[in-house]
PDB file of C-alpha atoms in Angstrom:
ATOM      1  CA  MET A   1     -15.989   8.221  13.116  1.00  0.00           C
ATOM      2  CA  LYS A   2     -13.173   8.397  15.652  1.00  0.00           C
ATOM      3  CA  PRO A   3     -12.042  11.817  16.896  1.00  0.00           C
ATOM      4  CA  LEU A   4      -9.086  13.329  15.095  1.00  0.00           C
ATOM      5  CA  TYR A   5      -5.622  12.971  16.606  1.00  0.00           C
ATOM      6  CA  LEU A   6      -4.093  16.265  17.758  1.00  0.00           C
ATOM      7  CA  PRO A   7      -0.295  16.061  18.147  1.00  0.00           C
ATOM      8  CA  PRO A   8       1.815  18.773  19.809  1.00  0.00           C
ATOM      9  CA  ASP A   9       2.127  20.783  16.560  1.00  0.00           C
ATOM     10  CA  GLY A  10      -1.619  21.531  16.783  1.00  0.00           C
ATOM     11  CA  ARG A  11      -2.414  20.166  13.319  1.00  0.00           C
ATOM     12  CA  PRO A  12      -5.207  17.568  13.481  1.00  0.00           C
ATOM     13  CA  ARG A  13      -4.536  14.236  11.812  1.00  0.00           C
ATOM     14  CA  CYS A  14      -6.512  11.075  11.089  1.00  0.00           C
ATOM     15  CA  ALA A  15      -7.387   9.108  14.207  1.00  0.00           C
ATOM     16  CA  TRP A  16      -5.107   6.201  13.288  1.00  0.00           C
ATOM     17  CA  CYS A  17      -2.055   8.412  13.878  1.00  0.00           C
ATOM     18  CA  ALA A  18      -2.763   8.115  17.605  1.00  0.00           C
ATOM     19  CA  ALA A  19      -1.557   4.501  17.442  1.00  0.00           C
ATOM     20  CA  ALA A  20       2.049   5.733  17.604  1.00  0.00           C
ATOM     21  CA  PRO A  21       2.197   9.087  19.418  1.00  0.00           C
ATOM     22  CA  GLY A  22       5.652  10.608  19.229  1.00  0.00           C
ATOM     23  CA  ASP A  23       6.778   8.380  16.339  1.00  0.00           C
ATOM     24  CA  ALA A  24       8.038  10.890  13.766  1.00  0.00           C
ATOM     25  CA  THR A  25       8.402   8.271  11.020  1.00  0.00           C
ATOM     26  CA  TYR A  26       4.819   7.116  11.453  1.00  0.00           C
ATOM     27  CA  LEU A  27       3.484  10.681  11.405  1.00  0.00           C
ATOM     28  CA  ARG A  28       5.611  11.586   8.383  1.00  0.00           C
ATOM     29  CA  TYR A  29       4.216   8.563   6.530  1.00  0.00           C
ATOM     30  CA  HIS A  30       0.693   9.854   7.178  1.00  0.00           C
ATOM     31  CA  ASP A  31       1.592  13.425   6.239  1.00  0.00           C
ATOM     32  CA  GLU A  32       3.693  12.830   3.117  1.00  0.00           C
ATOM     33  CA  GLU A  33       2.708   9.467   1.647  1.00  0.00           C
ATOM     34  CA  TRP A  34      -0.620   8.016   2.752  1.00  0.00           C
ATOM     35  CA  GLY A  35      -3.470   8.916   0.424  1.00  0.00           C
ATOM     36  CA  ARG A  36      -1.226  10.584  -2.175  1.00  0.00           C
ATOM     37  CA  PRO A  37      -1.782   9.104  -5.669  1.00  0.00           C
ATOM     38  CA  VAL A  38       0.941   6.798  -7.002  1.00  0.00           C
ATOM     39  CA  ALA A  39       1.481   5.526 -10.531  1.00  0.00           C
ATOM     40  CA  ASP A  40       5.000   4.072 -10.208  1.00  0.00           C
ATOM     41  CA  ASP A  41       4.899   0.299 -10.709  1.00  0.00           C
ATOM     42  CA  PHE A  42       7.666  -0.544  -8.248  1.00  0.00           C
ATOM     43  CA  ARG A  43       6.074   1.513  -5.467  1.00  0.00           C
ATOM     44  CA  LEU A  44       2.719  -0.088  -6.141  1.00  0.00           C
ATOM     45  CA  PHE A  45       4.215  -3.576  -6.110  1.00  0.00           C
ATOM     46  CA  GLU A  46       6.064  -2.724  -2.894  1.00  0.00           C
ATOM     47  CA  LYS A  47       2.826  -1.724  -1.235  1.00  0.00           C
ATOM     48  CA  LEU A  48       1.053  -4.846  -2.481  1.00  0.00           C
ATOM     49  CA  CYS A  49       3.785  -6.944  -0.895  1.00  0.00           C
ATOM     50  CA  LEU A  50       4.040  -4.986   2.343  1.00  0.00           C
ATOM     51  CA  GLU A  51       0.293  -5.046   2.886  1.00  0.00           C
ATOM     52  CA  GLY A  52       0.524  -8.823   2.618  1.00  0.00           C
ATOM     53  CA  PHE A  53       3.356  -8.914   5.144  1.00  0.00           C
ATOM     54  CA  GLN A  54       1.321  -6.701   7.467  1.00  0.00           C
ATOM     55  CA  SER A  55      -1.431  -9.311   7.781  1.00  0.00           C
ATOM     56  CA  GLY A  56      -1.768  -9.978  11.520  1.00  0.00           C
ATOM     57  CA  LEU A  57       0.704  -7.216  12.394  1.00  0.00           C
ATOM     58  CA  SER A  58       0.646  -3.433  12.763  1.00  0.00           C
ATOM     59  CA  TRP A  59       1.595  -1.098   9.913  1.00  0.00           C
ATOM     60  CA  ARG A  60       4.073   0.564  12.287  1.00  0.00           C
ATOM     61  CA  THR A  61       5.996  -2.722  12.487  1.00  0.00           C
ATOM     62  CA  ILE A  62       6.181  -2.985   8.703  1.00  0.00           C
ATOM     63  CA  LEU A  63       7.034   0.691   8.225  1.00  0.00           C
ATOM     64  CA  ASN A  64       9.980   0.403  10.603  1.00  0.00           C
ATOM     65  CA  LYS A  65      11.259  -2.527   8.557  1.00  0.00           C
ATOM     66  CA  ARG A  66      10.558  -1.032   5.133  1.00  0.00           C
ATOM     67  CA  GLU A  67      14.146  -0.189   4.233  1.00  0.00           C
ATOM     68  CA  ALA A  68      15.243  -3.723   5.115  1.00  0.00           C
ATOM     69  CA  PHE A  69      12.416  -5.085   2.971  1.00  0.00           C
ATOM     70  CA  ARG A  70      13.530  -2.878   0.087  1.00  0.00           C
ATOM     71  CA  ALA A  71      17.104  -4.117   0.390  1.00  0.00           C
ATOM     72  CA  GLY A  72      16.026  -7.753   0.642  1.00  0.00           C
ATOM     73  CA  PHE A  73      13.565  -7.607  -2.244  1.00  0.00           C
ATOM     74  CA  ALA A  74      15.682  -5.747  -4.822  1.00  0.00           C
ATOM     75  CA  GLY A  75      13.824  -2.472  -4.367  1.00  0.00           C
ATOM     76  CA  PHE A  76      10.616  -4.364  -5.188  1.00  0.00           C
ATOM     77  CA  ASP A  77      11.593  -4.566  -8.841  1.00  0.00           C
ATOM     78  CA  PHE A  78       9.164  -7.367  -9.642  1.00  0.00           C
ATOM     79  CA  ASN A  79      11.213  -8.382 -12.688  1.00  0.00           C
ATOM     80  CA  ALA A  80      14.133  -9.168 -10.373  1.00  0.00           C
ATOM     81  CA  VAL A  81      12.029 -10.656  -7.566  1.00  0.00           C
ATOM     82  CA  ALA A  82      10.333 -13.025 -10.033  1.00  0.00           C
ATOM     83  CA  ARG A  83      13.756 -14.630 -10.581  1.00  0.00           C
ATOM     84  CA  PHE A  84      14.327 -15.314  -6.864  1.00  0.00           C
ATOM     85  CA  GLY A  85      14.885 -18.955  -6.003  1.00  0.00           C
ATOM     86  CA  ALA A  86      15.407 -21.203  -3.000  1.00  0.00           C
ATOM     87  CA  ALA A  87      18.652 -19.466  -2.019  1.00  0.00           C
ATOM     88  CA  ASP A  88      16.840 -16.124  -1.869  1.00  0.00           C
ATOM     89  CA  VAL A  89      14.088 -17.585   0.284  1.00  0.00           C
ATOM     90  CA  ALA A  90      16.742 -18.914   2.683  1.00  0.00           C
ATOM     91  CA  ARG A  91      18.507 -15.529   2.659  1.00  0.00           C
ATOM     92  CA  LEU A  92      15.297 -13.688   3.470  1.00  0.00           C
ATOM     93  CA  LEU A  93      14.338 -16.144   6.214  1.00  0.00           C
ATOM     94  CA  ALA A  94      17.698 -15.374   7.835  1.00  0.00           C
ATOM     95  CA  ASP A  95      17.261 -11.584   7.595  1.00  0.00           C
ATOM     96  CA  PRO A  96      16.314 -10.158  11.028  1.00  0.00           C
ATOM     97  CA  GLY A  97      15.376  -6.834   9.446  1.00  0.00           C
ATOM     98  CA  ILE A  98      12.197  -8.153   7.814  1.00  0.00           C
ATOM     99  CA  VAL A  99       9.207 -10.271   8.824  1.00  0.00           C
ATOM    100  CA  ARG A 100      10.570 -13.807   8.470  1.00  0.00           C
ATOM    101  CA  HIS A 101       7.415 -15.643   7.470  1.00  0.00           C
ATOM    102  CA  ARG A 102       8.051 -18.294   4.820  1.00  0.00           C
ATOM    103  CA  GLY A 103       4.520 -18.187   3.423  1.00  0.00           C
ATOM    104  CA  LYS A 104       4.564 -14.417   2.987  1.00  0.00           C
ATOM    105  CA  ILE A 105       8.068 -14.413   1.493  1.00  0.00           C
ATOM    106  CA  GLU A 106       7.171 -17.110  -1.006  1.00  0.00           C
ATOM    107  CA  ALA A 107       3.910 -15.312  -1.816  1.00  0.00           C
ATOM    108  CA  ALA A 108       5.789 -12.075  -2.609  1.00  0.00           C
ATOM    109  CA  ILE A 109       8.088 -13.948  -4.980  1.00  0.00           C
ATOM    110  CA  HIS A 110       5.153 -15.786  -6.541  1.00  0.00           C
ATOM    111  CA  ASN A 111       3.246 -12.506  -6.966  1.00  0.00           C
ATOM    112  CA  ALA A 112       6.242 -10.939  -8.688  1.00  0.00           C
ATOM    113  CA  GLY A 113       5.910 -13.543 -11.413  1.00  0.00           C
ATOM    114  CA  ARG A 114       2.204 -12.845 -11.705  1.00  0.00           C
ATOM    115  CA  CYS A 115       2.999  -9.133 -11.906  1.00  0.00           C
ATOM    116  CA  VAL A 116       5.372  -9.674 -14.820  1.00  0.00           C
ATOM    117  CA  ASP A 117       2.547 -11.452 -16.639  1.00  0.00           C
ATOM    118  CA  LEU A 118       0.030  -8.744 -15.727  1.00  0.00           C
ATOM    119  CA  VAL A 119       2.294  -5.939 -16.990  1.00  0.00           C
ATOM    120  CA  ALA A 120       2.841  -7.803 -20.257  1.00  0.00           C
ATOM    121  CA  GLU A 121      -0.933  -7.934 -20.662  1.00  0.00           C
ATOM    122  CA  THR A 122      -2.020  -4.492 -19.417  1.00  0.00           C
ATOM    123  CA  GLY A 123       1.034  -2.283 -20.020  1.00  0.00           C
ATOM    124  CA  SER A 124       1.725  -1.418 -16.381  1.00  0.00           C
ATOM    125  CA  LEU A 125       0.705  -2.334 -12.859  1.00  0.00           C
ATOM    126  CA  GLY A 126      -0.416   1.263 -12.391  1.00  0.00           C
ATOM    127  CA  ALA A 127      -2.736   1.157 -15.395  1.00  0.00           C
ATOM    128  CA  TYR A 128      -4.253  -2.055 -14.091  1.00  0.00           C
ATOM    129  CA  LEU A 129      -4.755  -0.936 -10.478  1.00  0.00           C
ATOM    130  CA  TRP A 130      -6.205   2.473 -11.329  1.00  0.00           C
ATOM    131  CA  ARG A 131      -8.985   0.768 -13.273  1.00  0.00           C
ATOM    132  CA  PHE A 132     -10.398  -0.064  -9.842  1.00  0.00           C
ATOM    133  CA  GLU A 133     -10.545   3.538  -8.611  1.00  0.00           C
ATOM    134  CA  PRO A 134     -14.017   3.994  -7.114  1.00  0.00           C
ATOM    135  CA  PRO A 135     -16.409   6.578  -8.573  1.00  0.00           C
ATOM    136  CA  LYS A 136     -16.048  10.023  -7.048  1.00  0.00           C
ATOM    137  CA  ASN A 137     -17.590  10.439  -3.580  1.00  0.00           C
ATOM    138  CA  SER A 138     -18.529   6.757  -3.411  1.00  0.00           C
ATOM    139  CA  VAL A 139     -16.356   5.684  -0.457  1.00  0.00           C
ATOM    140  CA  ALA A 140     -17.281   6.336   3.163  1.00  0.00           C
ATOM    141  CA  HIS A 141     -14.670   6.599   5.879  1.00  0.00           C
ATOM    142  CA  ASN A 142     -13.785   3.852   8.339  1.00  0.00           C
ATOM    143  CA  LEU A 143     -14.446   0.987   5.922  1.00  0.00           C
ATOM    144  CA  SER A 144     -12.255  -2.098   6.124  1.00  0.00           C
ATOM    145  CA  GLN A 145     -13.147  -3.061   2.559  1.00  0.00           C
ATOM    146  CA  SER A 146     -15.180  -1.653  -0.321  1.00  0.00           C
ATOM    147  CA  PRO A 147     -16.781  -2.748  -3.601  1.00  0.00           C
ATOM    148  CA  GLY A 148     -13.633  -1.594  -5.416  1.00  0.00           C
ATOM    149  CA  SER A 149     -11.313  -3.579  -3.167  1.00  0.00           C
ATOM    150  CA  GLU A 150     -13.559  -6.638  -3.445  1.00  0.00           C
ATOM    151  CA  ALA A 151     -13.460  -6.437  -7.240  1.00  0.00           C
ATOM    152  CA  LEU A 152      -9.674  -5.932  -7.251  1.00  0.00           C
ATOM    153  CA  SER A 153      -9.145  -8.828  -4.850  1.00  0.00           C
ATOM    154  CA  LYS A 154     -11.354 -11.130  -6.904  1.00  0.00           C
ATOM    155  CA  ASP A 155      -9.558 -10.303 -10.144  1.00  0.00           C
ATOM    156  CA  LEU A 156      -6.068 -10.699  -8.674  1.00  0.00           C
ATOM    157  CA  LYS A 157      -6.985 -14.033  -7.113  1.00  0.00           C
ATOM    158  CA  LYS A 158      -8.312 -15.183 -10.480  1.00  0.00           C
ATOM    159  CA  ARG A 159      -4.888 -14.287 -11.885  1.00  0.00           C
ATOM    160  CA  GLY A 160      -3.200 -16.419  -9.230  1.00  0.00           C
ATOM    161  CA  TRP A 161      -2.028 -13.755  -6.770  1.00  0.00           C
ATOM    162  CA  LYS A 162      -1.751 -14.551  -3.049  1.00  0.00           C
ATOM    163  CA  PHE A 163      -2.341 -12.486   0.120  1.00  0.00           C
ATOM    164  CA  VAL A 164      -4.608 -10.088  -1.781  1.00  0.00           C
ATOM    165  CA  GLY A 165      -7.860 -10.248   0.179  1.00  0.00           C
ATOM    166  CA  PRO A 166     -10.393  -7.390  -0.027  1.00  0.00           C
ATOM    167  CA  THR A 167      -9.306  -5.847   3.295  1.00  0.00           C
ATOM    168  CA  THR A 168      -5.668  -5.869   2.206  1.00  0.00           C
ATOM    169  CA  MET A 169      -6.605  -4.350  -1.147  1.00  0.00           C
ATOM    170  CA  HIS A 170      -8.692  -1.635   0.497  1.00  0.00           C
ATOM    171  CA  ALA A 171      -5.665  -0.665   2.591  1.00  0.00           C
ATOM    172  CA  LEU A 172      -3.643  -0.512  -0.631  1.00  0.00           C
ATOM    173  CA  MET A 173      -6.229   1.750  -2.269  1.00  0.00           C
ATOM    174  CA  GLN A 174      -6.249   4.078   0.744  1.00  0.00           C
ATOM    175  CA  ALA A 175      -2.464   4.296   0.930  1.00  0.00           C
ATOM    176  CA  MET A 176      -1.786   4.711  -2.792  1.00  0.00           C
ATOM    177  CA  GLY A 177      -4.379   7.449  -3.260  1.00  0.00           C
ATOM    178  CA  LEU A 178      -6.998   5.581  -5.269  1.00  0.00           C
ATOM    179  CA  ILE A 179      -9.296   7.134  -2.685  1.00  0.00           C
ATOM    180  CA  ASN A 180      -8.762  10.096  -0.374  1.00  0.00           C
ATOM    181  CA  ASP A 181      -9.579   8.494   2.946  1.00  0.00           C
ATOM    182  CA  HIS A 182      -8.070  11.167   5.161  1.00  0.00           C
ATOM    183  CA  GLN A 183     -10.751  12.080   7.675  1.00  0.00           C
ATOM    184  CA  PRO A 184     -12.647  15.331   7.098  1.00  0.00           C
ATOM    185  CA  GLY A 185     -10.849  17.852   9.257  1.00  0.00           C
ATOM    186  CA  CYS A 186      -7.474  16.150   8.898  1.00  0.00           C
ATOM    187  CA  HIS A 187      -4.818  18.774   8.148  1.00  0.00           C
ATOM    188  CA  HIS A 188      -3.714  16.779   5.081  1.00  0.00           C
ATOM    189  CA  TRP A 189      -7.094  16.014   3.500  1.00  0.00           C
ATOM    190  CA  ALA A 190      -7.027  19.075   1.235  1.00  0.00           C
ATOM    191  CA  GLU A 191      -3.499  18.488  -0.079  1.00  0.00           C
ATOM    192  CA  ALA A 192      -4.247  14.839  -0.802  1.00  0.00           C
ATOM    193  CA  GLN A 193      -7.367  15.950  -2.643  1.00  0.00           C
ATOM    194  CA  ARG A 194      -5.426  18.530  -4.685  1.00  0.00           C
ATOM    195  CA  GLN A 195      -2.908  15.890  -5.690  1.00  0.00           C
ATOM    196  CA  ARG A 196      -5.657  13.482  -6.688  1.00  0.00           C
ATOM    197  CA  GLU A 197      -7.338  16.126  -8.822  1.00  0.00           C
ATOM    198  CA  ALA A 198      -4.067  16.978 -10.590  1.00  0.00           C
ATOM    199  CA  PHE A 199      -2.991  13.353 -10.948  1.00  0.00           C
ATOM    200  CA  GLN A 200      -2.839  11.872 -14.438  1.00  0.00           C
ATOM    201  CA  ARG A 201      -4.191   8.354 -14.233  1.00  0.00           C
ATOM    202  CA  PRO A 202      -1.945   5.824 -16.001  1.00  0.00           C
ATOM    203  CA  ALA A 203      -3.529   4.375 -19.109  1.00  0.00           C
TER     204      ALA A 203
END
């Protein structure tokens, strides 16, 4: 396991925070969002999309463009995004605030349609995703994928989703709190754990 990152405030963080020393937005994302459990469908769909856009890029790049992504993709309301057409693809390809990759843009729109179908079947995206929460204490740190992410990826692909490989899905599970993957010793491990223990899983 990599050594913890120690910023000037003296509070140790996960090693990956060292990728952007001095970037307050990046550190705040780690401190306030990453690893905290999420049930909101739009936030979960946003993360599914943004993890796909991150493929081949750094999360810092995507994070710095997140507000532009939110504006371009209707706040990641998958009901609205599912209705996007050719004019929206052209609009997004012309937007310098986002990652202008036709395949990823079209995949996000395609996945929105699949998400509408999934919610009609399962009740909510949150209820579906949290079915894949790993058993307690079953996930080791520094994994790029896990049995849970492999199962989630396989099921989504069977449903027709795109850009949902097991590595991408493991990153989703880490970020959205399906596991607490803050490193032991990270200043925020305990708070993430408290939130997970108090969290009511969507059914």
